[in-house]
Short mmCIF file of C-alpha atoms and ligand atoms in Angstrom, two decimals:
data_model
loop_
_atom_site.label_atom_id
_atom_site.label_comp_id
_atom_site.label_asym_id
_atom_site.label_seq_id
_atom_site.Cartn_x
_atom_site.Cartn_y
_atom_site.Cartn_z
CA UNK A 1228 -364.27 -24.58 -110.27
CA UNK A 1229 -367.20 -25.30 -107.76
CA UNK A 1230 -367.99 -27.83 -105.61
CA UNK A 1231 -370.13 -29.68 -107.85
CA UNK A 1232 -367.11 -29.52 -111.19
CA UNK A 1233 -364.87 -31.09 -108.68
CA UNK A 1234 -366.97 -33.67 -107.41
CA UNK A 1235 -367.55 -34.40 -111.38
CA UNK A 1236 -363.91 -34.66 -111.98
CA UNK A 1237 -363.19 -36.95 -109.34
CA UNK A 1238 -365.21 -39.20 -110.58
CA UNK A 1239 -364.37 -39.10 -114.40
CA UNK A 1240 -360.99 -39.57 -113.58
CA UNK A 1241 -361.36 -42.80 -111.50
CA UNK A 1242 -363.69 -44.15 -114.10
CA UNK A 1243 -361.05 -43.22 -116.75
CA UNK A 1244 -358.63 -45.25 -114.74
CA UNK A 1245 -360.03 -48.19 -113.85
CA UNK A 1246 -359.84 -49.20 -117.79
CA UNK A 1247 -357.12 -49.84 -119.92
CA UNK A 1248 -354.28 -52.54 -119.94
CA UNK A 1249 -351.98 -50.82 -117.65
CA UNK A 1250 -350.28 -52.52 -114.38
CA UNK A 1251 -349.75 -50.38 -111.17
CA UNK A 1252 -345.94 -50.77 -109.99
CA UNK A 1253 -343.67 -48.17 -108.32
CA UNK A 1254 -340.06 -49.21 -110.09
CA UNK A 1255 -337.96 -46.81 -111.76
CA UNK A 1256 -338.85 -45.40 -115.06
CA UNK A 1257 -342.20 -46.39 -115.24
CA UNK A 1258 -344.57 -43.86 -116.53
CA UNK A 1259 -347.93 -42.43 -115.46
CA UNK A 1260 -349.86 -39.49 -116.31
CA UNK A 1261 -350.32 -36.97 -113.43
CA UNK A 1262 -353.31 -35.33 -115.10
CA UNK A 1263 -355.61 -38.65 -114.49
CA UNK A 1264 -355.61 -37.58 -110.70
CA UNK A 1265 -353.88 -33.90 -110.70
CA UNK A 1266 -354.94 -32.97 -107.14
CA UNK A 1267 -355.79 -35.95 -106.00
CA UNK A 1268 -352.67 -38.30 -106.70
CA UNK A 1269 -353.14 -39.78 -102.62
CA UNK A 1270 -355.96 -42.01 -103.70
CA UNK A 1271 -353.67 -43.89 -105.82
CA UNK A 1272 -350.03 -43.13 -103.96
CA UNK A 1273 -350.01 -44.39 -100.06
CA UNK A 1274 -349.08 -41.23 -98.72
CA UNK A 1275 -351.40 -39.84 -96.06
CA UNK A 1276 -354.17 -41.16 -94.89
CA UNK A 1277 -356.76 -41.54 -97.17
CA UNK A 1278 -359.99 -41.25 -94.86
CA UNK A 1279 -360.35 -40.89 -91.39
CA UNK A 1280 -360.85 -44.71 -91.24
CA UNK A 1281 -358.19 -47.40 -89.95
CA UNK A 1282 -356.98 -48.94 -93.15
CA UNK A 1283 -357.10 -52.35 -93.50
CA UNK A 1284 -355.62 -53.65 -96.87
CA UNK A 1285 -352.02 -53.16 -97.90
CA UNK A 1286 -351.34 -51.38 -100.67
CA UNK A 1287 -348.83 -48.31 -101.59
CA UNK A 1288 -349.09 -47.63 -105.20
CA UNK A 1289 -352.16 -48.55 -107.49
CA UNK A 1290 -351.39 -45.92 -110.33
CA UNK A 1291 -351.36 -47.00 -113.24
CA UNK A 1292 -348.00 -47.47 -115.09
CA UNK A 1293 -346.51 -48.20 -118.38
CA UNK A 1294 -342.82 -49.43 -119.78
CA UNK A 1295 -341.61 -46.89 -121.90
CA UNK A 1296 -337.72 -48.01 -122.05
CA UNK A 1297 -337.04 -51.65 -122.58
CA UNK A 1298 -334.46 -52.93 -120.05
CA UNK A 1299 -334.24 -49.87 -118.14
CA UNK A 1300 -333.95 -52.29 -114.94
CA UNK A 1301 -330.33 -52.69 -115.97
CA UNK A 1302 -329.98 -49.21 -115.05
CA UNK A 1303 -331.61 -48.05 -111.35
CA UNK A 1304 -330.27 -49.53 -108.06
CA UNK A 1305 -332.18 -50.45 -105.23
CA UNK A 1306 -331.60 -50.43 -101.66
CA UNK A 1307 -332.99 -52.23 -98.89
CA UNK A 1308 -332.89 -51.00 -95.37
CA UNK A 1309 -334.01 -53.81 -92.87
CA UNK A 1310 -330.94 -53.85 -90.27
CA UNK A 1311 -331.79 -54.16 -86.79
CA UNK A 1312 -330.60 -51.81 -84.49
CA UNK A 1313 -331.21 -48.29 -83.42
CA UNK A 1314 -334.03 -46.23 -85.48
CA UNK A 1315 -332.98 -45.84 -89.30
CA UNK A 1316 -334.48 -42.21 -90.13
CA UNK A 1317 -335.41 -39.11 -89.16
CA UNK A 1318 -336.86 -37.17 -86.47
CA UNK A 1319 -338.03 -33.32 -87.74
CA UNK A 1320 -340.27 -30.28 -87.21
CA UNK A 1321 -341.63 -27.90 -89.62
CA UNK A 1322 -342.51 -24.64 -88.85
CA UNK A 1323 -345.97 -23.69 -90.95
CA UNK A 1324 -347.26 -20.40 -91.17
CA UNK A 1325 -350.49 -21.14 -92.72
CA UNK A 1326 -352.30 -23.74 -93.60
CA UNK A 1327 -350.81 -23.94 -97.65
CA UNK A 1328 -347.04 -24.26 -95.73
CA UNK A 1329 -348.42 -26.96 -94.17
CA UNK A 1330 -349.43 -28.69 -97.03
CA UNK A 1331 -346.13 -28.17 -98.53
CA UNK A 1332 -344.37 -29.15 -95.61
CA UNK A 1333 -346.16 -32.41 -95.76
CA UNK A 1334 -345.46 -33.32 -99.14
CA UNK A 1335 -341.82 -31.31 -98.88
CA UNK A 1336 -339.98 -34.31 -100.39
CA UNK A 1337 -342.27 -34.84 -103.89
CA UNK A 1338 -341.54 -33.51 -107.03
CA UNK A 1339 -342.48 -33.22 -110.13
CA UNK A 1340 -340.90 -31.63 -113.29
CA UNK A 1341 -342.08 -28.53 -114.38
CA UNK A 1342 -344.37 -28.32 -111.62
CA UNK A 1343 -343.48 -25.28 -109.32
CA UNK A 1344 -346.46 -26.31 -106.68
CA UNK A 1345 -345.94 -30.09 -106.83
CA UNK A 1346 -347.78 -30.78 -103.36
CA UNK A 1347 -350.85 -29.59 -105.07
CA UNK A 1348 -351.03 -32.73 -107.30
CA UNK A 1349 -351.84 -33.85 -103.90
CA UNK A 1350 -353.70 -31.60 -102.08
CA UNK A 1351 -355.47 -29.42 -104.54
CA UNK A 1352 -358.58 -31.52 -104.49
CA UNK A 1353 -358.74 -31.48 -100.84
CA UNK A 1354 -361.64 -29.48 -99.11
CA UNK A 1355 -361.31 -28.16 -95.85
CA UNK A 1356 -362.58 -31.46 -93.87
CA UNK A 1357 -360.95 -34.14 -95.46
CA UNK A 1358 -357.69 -32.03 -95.21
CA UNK A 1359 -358.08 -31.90 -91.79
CA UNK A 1360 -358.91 -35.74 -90.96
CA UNK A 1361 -355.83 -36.36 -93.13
CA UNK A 1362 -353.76 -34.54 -90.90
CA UNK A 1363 -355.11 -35.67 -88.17
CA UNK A 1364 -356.56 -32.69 -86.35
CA UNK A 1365 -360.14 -30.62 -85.61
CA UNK A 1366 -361.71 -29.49 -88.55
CA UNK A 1367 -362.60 -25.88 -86.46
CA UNK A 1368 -358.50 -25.31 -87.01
CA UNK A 1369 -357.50 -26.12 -90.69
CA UNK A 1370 -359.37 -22.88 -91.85
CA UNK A 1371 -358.38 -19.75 -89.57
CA UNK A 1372 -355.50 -17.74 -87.85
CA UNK A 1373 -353.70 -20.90 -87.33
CA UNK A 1374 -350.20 -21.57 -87.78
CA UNK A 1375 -348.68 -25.25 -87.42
CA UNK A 1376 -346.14 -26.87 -86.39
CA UNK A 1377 -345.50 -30.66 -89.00
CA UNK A 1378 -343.87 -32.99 -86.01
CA UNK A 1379 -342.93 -36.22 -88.18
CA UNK A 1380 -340.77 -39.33 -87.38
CA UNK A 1381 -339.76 -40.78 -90.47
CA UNK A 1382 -338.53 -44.60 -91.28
CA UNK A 1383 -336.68 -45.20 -94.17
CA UNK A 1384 -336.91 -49.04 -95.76
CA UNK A 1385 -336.29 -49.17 -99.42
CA UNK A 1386 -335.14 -46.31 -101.94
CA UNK A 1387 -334.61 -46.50 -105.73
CA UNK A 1388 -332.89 -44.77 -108.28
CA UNK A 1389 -331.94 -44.88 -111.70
CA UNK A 1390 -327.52 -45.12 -111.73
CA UNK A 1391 -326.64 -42.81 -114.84
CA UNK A 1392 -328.70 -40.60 -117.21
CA UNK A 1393 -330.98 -42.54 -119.73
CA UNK A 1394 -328.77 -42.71 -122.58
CA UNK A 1395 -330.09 -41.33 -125.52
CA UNK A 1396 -330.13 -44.63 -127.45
CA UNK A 1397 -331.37 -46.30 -124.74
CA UNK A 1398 -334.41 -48.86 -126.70
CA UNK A 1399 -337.37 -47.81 -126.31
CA UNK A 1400 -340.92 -50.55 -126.28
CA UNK A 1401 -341.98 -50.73 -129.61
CA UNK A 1402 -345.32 -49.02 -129.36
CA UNK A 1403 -343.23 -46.09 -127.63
CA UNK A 1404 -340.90 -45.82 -130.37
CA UNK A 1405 -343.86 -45.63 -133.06
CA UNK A 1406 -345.73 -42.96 -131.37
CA UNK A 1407 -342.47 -40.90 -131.31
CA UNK A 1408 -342.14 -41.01 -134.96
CA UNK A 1409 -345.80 -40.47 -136.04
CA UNK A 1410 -346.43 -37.26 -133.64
CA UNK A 1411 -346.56 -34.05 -135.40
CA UNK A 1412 -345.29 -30.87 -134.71
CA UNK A 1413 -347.79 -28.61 -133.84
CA UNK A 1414 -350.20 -31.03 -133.79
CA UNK A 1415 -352.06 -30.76 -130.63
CA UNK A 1416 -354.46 -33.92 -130.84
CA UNK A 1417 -351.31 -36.36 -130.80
CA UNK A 1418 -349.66 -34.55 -128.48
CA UNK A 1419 -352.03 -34.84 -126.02
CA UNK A 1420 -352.81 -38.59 -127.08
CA UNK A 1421 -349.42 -39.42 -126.60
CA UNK A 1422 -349.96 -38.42 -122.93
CA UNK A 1423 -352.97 -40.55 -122.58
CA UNK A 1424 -351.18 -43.72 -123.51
CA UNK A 1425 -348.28 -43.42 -122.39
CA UNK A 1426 -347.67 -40.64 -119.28
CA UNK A 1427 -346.47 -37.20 -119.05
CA UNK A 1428 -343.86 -38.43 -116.42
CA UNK A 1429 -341.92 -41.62 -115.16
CA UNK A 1430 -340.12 -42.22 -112.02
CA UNK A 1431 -336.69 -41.05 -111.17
CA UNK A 1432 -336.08 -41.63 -107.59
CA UNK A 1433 -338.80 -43.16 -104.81
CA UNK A 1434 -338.33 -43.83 -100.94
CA UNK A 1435 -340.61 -45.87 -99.25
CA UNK A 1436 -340.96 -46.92 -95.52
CA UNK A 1437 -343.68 -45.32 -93.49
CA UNK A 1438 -343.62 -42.13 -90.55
CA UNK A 1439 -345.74 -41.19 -87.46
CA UNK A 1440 -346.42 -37.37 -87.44
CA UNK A 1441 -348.62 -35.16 -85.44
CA UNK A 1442 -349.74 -31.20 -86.28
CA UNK A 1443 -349.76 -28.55 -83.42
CA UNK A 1444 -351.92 -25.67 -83.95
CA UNK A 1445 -351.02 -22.17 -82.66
CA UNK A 1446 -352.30 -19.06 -82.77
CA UNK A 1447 -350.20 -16.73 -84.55
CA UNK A 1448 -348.82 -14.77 -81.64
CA UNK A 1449 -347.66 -18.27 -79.62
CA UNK A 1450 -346.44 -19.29 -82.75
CA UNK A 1451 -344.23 -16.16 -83.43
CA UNK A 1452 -342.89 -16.72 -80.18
CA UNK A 1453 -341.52 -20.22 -80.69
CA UNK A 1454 -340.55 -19.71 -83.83
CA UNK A 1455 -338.53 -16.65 -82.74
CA UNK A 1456 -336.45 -18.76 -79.83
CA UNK A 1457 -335.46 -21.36 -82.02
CA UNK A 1458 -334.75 -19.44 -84.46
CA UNK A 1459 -332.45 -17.56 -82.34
CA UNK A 1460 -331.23 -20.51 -79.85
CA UNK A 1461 -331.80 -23.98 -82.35
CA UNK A 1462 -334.24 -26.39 -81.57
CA UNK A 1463 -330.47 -28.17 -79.35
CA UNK A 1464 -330.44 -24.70 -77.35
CA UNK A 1465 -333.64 -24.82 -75.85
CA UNK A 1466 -334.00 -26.71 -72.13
CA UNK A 1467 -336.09 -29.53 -71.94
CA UNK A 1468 -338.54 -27.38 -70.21
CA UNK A 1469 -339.55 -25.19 -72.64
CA UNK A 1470 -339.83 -27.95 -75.27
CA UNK A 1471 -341.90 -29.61 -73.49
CA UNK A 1472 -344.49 -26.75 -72.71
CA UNK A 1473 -344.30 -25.24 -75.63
CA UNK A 1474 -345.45 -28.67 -77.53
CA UNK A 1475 -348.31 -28.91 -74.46
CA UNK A 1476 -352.00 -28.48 -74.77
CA UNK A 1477 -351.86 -25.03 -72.06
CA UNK A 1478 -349.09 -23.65 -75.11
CA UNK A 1479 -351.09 -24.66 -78.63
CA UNK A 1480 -354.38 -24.56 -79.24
CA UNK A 1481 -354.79 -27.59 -80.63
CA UNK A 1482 -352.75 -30.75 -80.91
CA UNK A 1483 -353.65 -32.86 -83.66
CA UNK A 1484 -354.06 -37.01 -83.91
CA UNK A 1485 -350.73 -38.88 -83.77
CA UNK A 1486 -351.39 -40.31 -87.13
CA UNK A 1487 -349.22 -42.43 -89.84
CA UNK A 1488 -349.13 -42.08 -93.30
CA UNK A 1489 -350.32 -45.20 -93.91
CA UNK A 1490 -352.94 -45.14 -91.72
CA UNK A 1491 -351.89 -48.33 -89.69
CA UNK A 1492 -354.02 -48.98 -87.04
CA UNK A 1493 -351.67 -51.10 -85.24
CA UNK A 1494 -349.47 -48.00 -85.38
CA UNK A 1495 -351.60 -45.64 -83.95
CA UNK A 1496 -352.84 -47.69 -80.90
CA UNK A 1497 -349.33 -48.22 -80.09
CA UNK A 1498 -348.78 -44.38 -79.89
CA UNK A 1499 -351.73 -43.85 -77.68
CA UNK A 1500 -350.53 -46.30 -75.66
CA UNK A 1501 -347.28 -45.07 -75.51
CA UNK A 1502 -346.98 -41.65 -76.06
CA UNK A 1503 -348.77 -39.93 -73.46
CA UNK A 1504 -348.00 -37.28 -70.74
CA UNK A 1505 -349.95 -36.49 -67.72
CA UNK A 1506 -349.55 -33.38 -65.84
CA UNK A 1507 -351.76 -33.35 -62.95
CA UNK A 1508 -355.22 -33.99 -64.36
CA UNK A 1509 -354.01 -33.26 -68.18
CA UNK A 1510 -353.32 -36.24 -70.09
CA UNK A 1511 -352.29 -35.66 -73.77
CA UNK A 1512 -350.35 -37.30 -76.94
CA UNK A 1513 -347.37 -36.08 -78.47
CA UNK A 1514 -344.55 -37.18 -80.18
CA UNK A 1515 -342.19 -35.13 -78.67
CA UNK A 1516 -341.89 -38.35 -76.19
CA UNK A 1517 -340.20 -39.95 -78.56
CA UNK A 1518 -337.56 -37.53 -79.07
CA UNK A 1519 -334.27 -38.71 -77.36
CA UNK A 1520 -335.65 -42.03 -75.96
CA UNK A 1521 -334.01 -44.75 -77.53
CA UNK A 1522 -335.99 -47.03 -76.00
CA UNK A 1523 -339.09 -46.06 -77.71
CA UNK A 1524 -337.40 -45.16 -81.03
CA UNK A 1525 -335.92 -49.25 -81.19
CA UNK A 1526 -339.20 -50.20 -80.93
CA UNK A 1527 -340.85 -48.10 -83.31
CA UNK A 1528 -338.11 -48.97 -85.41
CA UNK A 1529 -339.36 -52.15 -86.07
CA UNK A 1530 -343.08 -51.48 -86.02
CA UNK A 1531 -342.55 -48.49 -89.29
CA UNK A 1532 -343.04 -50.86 -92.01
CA UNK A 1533 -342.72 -50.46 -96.02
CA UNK A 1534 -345.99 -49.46 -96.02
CA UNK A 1535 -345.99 -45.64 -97.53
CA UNK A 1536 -344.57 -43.72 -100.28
CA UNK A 1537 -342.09 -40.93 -98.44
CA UNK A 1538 -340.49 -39.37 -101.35
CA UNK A 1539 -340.70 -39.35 -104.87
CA UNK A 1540 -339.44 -37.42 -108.04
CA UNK A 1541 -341.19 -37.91 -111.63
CA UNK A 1542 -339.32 -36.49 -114.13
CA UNK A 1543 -341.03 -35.09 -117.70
CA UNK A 1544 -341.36 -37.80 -120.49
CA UNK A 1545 -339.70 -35.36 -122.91
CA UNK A 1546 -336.54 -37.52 -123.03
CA UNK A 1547 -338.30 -40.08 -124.91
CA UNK A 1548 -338.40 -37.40 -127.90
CA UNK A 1549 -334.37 -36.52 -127.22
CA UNK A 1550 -333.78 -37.98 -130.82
CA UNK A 1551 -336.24 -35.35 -132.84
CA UNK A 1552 -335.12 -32.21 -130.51
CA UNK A 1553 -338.37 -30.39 -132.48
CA UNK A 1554 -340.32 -32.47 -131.16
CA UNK A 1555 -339.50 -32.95 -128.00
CA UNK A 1556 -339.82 -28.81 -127.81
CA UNK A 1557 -343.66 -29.31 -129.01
CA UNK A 1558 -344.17 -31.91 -126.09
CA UNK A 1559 -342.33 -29.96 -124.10
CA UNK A 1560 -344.69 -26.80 -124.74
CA UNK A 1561 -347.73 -29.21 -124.45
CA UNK A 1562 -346.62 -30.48 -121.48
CA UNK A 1563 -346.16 -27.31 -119.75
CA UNK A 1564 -349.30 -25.77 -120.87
CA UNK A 1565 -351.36 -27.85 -119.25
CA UNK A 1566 -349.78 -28.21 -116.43
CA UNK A 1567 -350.32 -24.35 -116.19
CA UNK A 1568 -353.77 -24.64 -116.78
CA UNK A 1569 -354.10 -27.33 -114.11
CA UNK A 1570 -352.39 -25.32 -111.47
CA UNK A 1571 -354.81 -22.54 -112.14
CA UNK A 1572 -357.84 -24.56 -111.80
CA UNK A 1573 -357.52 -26.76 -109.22
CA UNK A 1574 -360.21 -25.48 -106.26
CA UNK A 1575 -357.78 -24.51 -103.85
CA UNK A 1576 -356.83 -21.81 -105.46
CA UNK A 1577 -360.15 -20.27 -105.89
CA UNK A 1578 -360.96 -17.44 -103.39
CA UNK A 1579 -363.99 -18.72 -102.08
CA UNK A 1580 -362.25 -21.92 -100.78
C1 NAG B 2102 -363.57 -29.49 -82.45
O1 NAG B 2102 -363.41 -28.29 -81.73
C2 NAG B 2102 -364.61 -27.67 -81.39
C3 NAG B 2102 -364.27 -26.34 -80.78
O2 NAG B 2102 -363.14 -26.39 -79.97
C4 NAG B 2102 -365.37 -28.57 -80.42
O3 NAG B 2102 -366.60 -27.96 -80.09
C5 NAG B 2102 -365.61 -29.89 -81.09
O4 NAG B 2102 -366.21 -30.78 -80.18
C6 NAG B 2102 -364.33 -30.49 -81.60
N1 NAG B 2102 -364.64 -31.64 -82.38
C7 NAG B 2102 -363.98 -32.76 -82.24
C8 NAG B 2102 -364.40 -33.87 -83.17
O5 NAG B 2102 -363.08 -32.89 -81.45
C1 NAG B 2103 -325.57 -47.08 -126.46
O1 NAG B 2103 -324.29 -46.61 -126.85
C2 NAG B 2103 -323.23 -47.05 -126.00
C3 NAG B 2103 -321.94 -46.36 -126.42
O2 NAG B 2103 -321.95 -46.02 -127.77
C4 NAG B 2103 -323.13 -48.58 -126.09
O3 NAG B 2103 -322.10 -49.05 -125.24
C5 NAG B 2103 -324.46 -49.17 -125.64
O4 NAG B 2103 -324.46 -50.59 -125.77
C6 NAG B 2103 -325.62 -48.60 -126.46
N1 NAG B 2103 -326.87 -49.05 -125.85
C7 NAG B 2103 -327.87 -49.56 -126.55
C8 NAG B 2103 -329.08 -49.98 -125.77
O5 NAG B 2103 -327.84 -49.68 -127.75
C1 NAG B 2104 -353.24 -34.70 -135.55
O1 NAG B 2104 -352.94 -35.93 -134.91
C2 NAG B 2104 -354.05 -36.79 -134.80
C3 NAG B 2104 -353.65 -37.98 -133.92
O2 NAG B 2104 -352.35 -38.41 -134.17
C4 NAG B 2104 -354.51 -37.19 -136.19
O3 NAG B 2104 -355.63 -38.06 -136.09
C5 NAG B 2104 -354.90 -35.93 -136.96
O4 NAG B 2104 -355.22 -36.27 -138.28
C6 NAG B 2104 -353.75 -34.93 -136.97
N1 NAG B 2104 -354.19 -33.67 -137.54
C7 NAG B 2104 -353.63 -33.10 -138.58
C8 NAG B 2104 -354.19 -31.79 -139.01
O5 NAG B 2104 -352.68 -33.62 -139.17
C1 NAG B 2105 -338.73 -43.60 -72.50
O1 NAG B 2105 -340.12 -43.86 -72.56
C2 NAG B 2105 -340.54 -44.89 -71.67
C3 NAG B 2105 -342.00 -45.22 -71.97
O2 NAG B 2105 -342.80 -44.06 -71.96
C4 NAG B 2105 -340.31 -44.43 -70.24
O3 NAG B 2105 -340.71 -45.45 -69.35
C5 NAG B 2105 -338.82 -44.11 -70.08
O4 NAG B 2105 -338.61 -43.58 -68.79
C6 NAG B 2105 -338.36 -43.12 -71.11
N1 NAG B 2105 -336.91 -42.99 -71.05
C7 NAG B 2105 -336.29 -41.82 -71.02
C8 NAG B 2105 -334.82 -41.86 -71.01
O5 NAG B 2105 -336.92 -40.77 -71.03
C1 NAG B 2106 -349.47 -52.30 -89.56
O1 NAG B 2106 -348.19 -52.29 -88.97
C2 NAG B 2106 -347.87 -53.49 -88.28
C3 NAG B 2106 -346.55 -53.27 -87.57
O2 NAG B 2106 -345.54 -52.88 -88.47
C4 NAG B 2106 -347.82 -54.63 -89.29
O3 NAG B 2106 -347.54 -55.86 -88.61
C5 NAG B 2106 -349.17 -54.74 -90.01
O4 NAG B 2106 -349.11 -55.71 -91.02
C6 NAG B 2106 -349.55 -53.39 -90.60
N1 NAG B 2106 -350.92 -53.49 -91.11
C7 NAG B 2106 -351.26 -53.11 -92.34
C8 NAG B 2106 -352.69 -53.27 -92.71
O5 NAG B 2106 -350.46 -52.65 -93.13
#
């Protein structure tokens, strides 16, 4: 696909979505239809920053959704995590040896059934320099003999679930239920309709809350090296000392923005502010300060809002058909197909990309 298709796509499928009667909520079992924004599913998820721009309006989820099951509130659990206290999450690294595993690293905790590249419903519209303001780092380094190093610090506010299987007479809406009984096997046309009004997916299991990361960029032979001693000694058996150079500016190449994925501006000054070293004349950001100082974790803590999507799992509408097991094989086969197709044509994987 060139340039120019892409360009087109992006903006049939925002025009496509801005009608219909849908509502945009992120609640268990809601469906939505991945191939409106295959690619591009962060202009309409709050999951990495959209432009380069401080974001000023809250939002997390404007896809839009539709009911399939009626009731199926009775059956998810939420959880709320708002306790005081020490930081509630998760401090990691991710070692990337190109710039696809860092991709995947970033979106490491989406998925999607039947999808076997599901970060690419993200990414695979990206170009080169909006991949790089995203994560936060020189666009002369996202294309290259760069490896990466994903530093994130991750808090955890609400997560949702569904509490059993959908039980196979659980009601479905009305309009749902109809749709079921007129498609046709081996009809493609209402197959594919079917998907436009209703989804190809609905949601199984989000976590929201929001995260500060930061990218280091290596060149492959610095890389190798770190990678190599923690490999061999953990990321616990290595001193202070070489942590701390080999996350400096004289060790990478690069280091990246400390960014968050919701692009909170309040957020990011507060790193800047807080989060710097100075060695001699060499001042520089990283969020390696962070690691193992409560201090600054207790107050970041409280500053991570609910303000991103940090994991989420769609699961394939095929249960709806779990009655008429024919059926659900034909939407099944749809289903798949496409997706195929998709994954084949998003840019990304084009050579001269
Ligand atoms: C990106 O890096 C290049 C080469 O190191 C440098 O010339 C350029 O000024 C940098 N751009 C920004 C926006 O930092
Ligand atoms: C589904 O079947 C179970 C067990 O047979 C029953 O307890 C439940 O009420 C039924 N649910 C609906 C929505 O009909
Ligand atoms: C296939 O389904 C569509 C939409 O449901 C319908 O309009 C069309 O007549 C069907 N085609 C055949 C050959 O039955
Ligand atoms: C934690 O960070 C603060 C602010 O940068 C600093 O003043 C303090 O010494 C650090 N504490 C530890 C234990 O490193
Ligand atoms: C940014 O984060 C701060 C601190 O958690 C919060 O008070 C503020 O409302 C957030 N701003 C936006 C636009 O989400």
């Amino acid at each position: 696909m060139s340039p120019r298709l892409g360009l087109f796509w992006l903006l049939t499928l925002l025009l496509l979505a801005s009608s219909g009667s849908r509502e945009s909520q992120l609640r268990i079992g809601k469906a939505i239809n991945i191939f409106l924004r295959y690619g591009y599913l962060g202009i309409s998820m709050r999951v990495i920053p959209y432009t380069d721009n401080e974001e000023t309006e809250r939002w997390i989820f404007k896809e839009p959704t539709r009911n399939v099951y009626k009731n199926i509130h009775l059956l998810t659990e939420t959880n709320e995590d708002n306790t005081p206290g020490i930081f509630h999450g998760d401090f990691h690294m991710e070692f990337c040896d190109n710039r696809r595993q860092l991709f995947q690293a970033y979106f490491r905790d989406f998925t999607i059934e039947r999808l076997d590249k599901p970060w690419e419903a993200f990414t695979g519209g990206w170009f080169p320099d909006n991949a790089a303001k995203k994560l936060g780092i020189n666009n002369s380094f996202i294309q290259g003999d760069y490896s990466y190093v994903l530093v994130r610090v991750v808090r955890f506010r609400e997560t949702g679930k569904l509490s059993t299987q959908i039980p196979i007479n659980q009601t479905l809406e009305n309009d749902v239920r109809a749709r079921v009984e007129q498609m046709q096997i081996g009809n493609l046309t209402s197959a594919m309709r079917f998907m436009e009004s209703f989804g190809t997916h609905y949601v199984n299991s989000y976590t929201t809350g929001n995260s500060l990361y930061q990218v280091f960029v290596y060149s492959r032979k610095n890389y190798k090296m770190i990678k190599d001693r923690i490999k061999s000694k953990g990321l616990n058996g290595l001193s202070k000392l070489d942590l701390y150079n080999y996350f400096a500016p004289w060790f990478a190449e690069h280091l990246g923005h400390i960014r968050s994925a919701s692009a909170n501006a309040t957020l990011e000054r507060w790193a800047r502010r807080k989060l710097q070293y100075e060695y001699y004349v060499v001042k520089y950001l990283s969020l390696l300060k962070l690691h193992g100082n409560s201090t600054l974790l207790r107050s970041l803590d409280t500053l991570l809002g609910n303000d991103a999507i940090l994991q989420l799992d769609l699961k394939s509408l095929n249960v709806v058909f779990r009655e008429y097991p024919e059926k659900e094989s034909w939407f099944h086969e749809v289903l798949d197909n496409n997706m195929k197709l998709w994954e084949l044509n998003m840019p990304q994987n084009h050579p001269n990309r």
